[in-house]
C-alpha positions as a Markdown table, in Angstrom:
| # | Residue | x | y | z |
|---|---|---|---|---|
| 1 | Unk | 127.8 | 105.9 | 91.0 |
| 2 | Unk | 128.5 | 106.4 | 94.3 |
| 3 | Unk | 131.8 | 108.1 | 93.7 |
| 4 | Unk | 130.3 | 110.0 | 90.7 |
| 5 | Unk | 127.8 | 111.6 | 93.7 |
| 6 | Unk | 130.9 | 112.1 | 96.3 |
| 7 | Unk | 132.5 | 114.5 | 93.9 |
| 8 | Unk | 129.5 | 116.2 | 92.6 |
| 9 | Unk | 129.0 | 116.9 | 96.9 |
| 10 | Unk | 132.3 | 117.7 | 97.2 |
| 11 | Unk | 132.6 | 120.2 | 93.9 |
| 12 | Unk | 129.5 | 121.8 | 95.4 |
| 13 | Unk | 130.7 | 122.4 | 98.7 |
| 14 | Unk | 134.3 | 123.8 | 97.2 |
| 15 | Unk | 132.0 | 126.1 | 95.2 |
| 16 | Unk | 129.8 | 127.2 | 98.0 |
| 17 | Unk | 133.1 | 127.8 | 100.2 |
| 18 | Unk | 134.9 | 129.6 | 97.5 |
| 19 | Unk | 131.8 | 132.2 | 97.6 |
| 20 | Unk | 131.4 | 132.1 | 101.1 |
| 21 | Unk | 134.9 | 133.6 | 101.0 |
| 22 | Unk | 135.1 | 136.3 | 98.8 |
| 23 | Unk | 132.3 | 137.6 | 99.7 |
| 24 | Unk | 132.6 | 138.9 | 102.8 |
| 25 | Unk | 130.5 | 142.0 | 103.0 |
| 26 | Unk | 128.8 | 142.8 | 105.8 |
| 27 | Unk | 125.1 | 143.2 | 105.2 |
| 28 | Unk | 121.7 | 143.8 | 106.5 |
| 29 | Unk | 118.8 | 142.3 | 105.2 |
| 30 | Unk | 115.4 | 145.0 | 106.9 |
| 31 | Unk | 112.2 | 142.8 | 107.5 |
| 32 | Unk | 109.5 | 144.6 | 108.8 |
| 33 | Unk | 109.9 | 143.4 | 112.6 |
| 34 | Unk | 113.8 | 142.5 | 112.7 |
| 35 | Unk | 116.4 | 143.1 | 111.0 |
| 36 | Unk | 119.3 | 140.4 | 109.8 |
| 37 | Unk | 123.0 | 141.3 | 109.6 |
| 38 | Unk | 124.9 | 138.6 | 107.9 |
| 39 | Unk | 127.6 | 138.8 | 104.8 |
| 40 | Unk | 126.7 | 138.7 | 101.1 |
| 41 | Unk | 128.0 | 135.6 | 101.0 |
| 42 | Unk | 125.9 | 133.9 | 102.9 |
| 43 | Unk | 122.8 | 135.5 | 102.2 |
| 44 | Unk | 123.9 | 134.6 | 98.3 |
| 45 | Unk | 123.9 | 130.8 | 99.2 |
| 46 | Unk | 120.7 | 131.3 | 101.4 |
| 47 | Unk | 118.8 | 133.0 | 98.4 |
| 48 | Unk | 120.0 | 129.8 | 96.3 |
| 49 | Unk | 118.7 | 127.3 | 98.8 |
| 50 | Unk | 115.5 | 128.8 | 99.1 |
| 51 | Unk | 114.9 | 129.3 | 95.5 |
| 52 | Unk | 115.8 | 125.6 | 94.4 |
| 53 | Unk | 113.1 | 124.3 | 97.5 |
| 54 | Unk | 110.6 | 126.4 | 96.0 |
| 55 | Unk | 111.1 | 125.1 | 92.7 |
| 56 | Unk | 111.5 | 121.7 | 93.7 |
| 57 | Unk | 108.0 | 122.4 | 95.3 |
| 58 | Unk | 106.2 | 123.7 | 92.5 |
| 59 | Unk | 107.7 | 121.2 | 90.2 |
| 60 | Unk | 106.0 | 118.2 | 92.9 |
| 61 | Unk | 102.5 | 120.3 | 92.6 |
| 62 | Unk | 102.1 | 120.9 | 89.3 |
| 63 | Unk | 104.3 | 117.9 | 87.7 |
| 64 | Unk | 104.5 | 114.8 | 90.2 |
| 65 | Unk | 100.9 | 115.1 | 91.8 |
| 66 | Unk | 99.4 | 114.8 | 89.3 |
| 67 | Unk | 100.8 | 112.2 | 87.6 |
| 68 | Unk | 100.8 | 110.1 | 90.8 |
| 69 | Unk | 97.5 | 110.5 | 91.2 |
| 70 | Unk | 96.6 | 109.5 | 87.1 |
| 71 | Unk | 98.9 | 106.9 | 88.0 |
| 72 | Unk | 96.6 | 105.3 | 91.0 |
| 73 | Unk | 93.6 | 105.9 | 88.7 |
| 74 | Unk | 95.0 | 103.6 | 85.7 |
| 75 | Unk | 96.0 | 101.0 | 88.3 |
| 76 | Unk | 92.2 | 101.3 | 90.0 |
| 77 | Unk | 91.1 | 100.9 | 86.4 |
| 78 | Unk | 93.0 | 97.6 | 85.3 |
| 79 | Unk | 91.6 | 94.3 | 86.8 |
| 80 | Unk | 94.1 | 92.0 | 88.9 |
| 81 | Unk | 94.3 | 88.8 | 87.3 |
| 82 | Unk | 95.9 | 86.2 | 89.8 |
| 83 | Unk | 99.4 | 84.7 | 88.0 |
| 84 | Unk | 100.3 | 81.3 | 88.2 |
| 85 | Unk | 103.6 | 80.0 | 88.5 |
| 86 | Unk | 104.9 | 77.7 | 85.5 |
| 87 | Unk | 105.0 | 73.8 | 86.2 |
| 88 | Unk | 108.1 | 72.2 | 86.0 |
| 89 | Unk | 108.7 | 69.8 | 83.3 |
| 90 | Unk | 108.1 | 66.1 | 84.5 |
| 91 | Unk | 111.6 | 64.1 | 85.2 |
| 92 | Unk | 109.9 | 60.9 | 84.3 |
| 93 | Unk | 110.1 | 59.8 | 87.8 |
């Protein structure tokens, strides 16, 4: 699995390179008090990082949360009933 994950990293970073490279624009991004210069490239890979942390965000608000929380409830809810190990048979001895 560890491999599996090694190549998936590596096919990402290829693919990330690959538009790194071509696009080579120059750009400038205007915010109200600055102003960014950077290449479409970049700002392409930027806009795709920031959108999958967002959505991995509102995914853990409205999804995970929650559930957690019904999780802890249910547990709360269910009494804990000490277990006891099982007795050996006797040898005879």
């Amino acid at each position: 699995m560890k491999v599996f994950r090694l190549l998936v990293l590596l096919a990402v970073l290829v693919l990330g390179l690959i538009i790194g490279a071509v696009n080579m624009t120059e750009m400038s991004i205007n915010l109200v008090f600055t102003q960014l210069h950077t290449s479409v490239g970049v700002a392409m890979i930027a806009a795709l990082l920031v959108g999958v942390v967002v959505g991995a965000g509102l995914v853990l608000v409205s999804v995970v949360v929650p559930l957690y929380a019904q999780l802890r409830r249910a547990n709360k809810a269910v009494p804990v009933t000490p277990v006891t190990p099982p007795q050996p048979p006797f040898a005879g001895r």
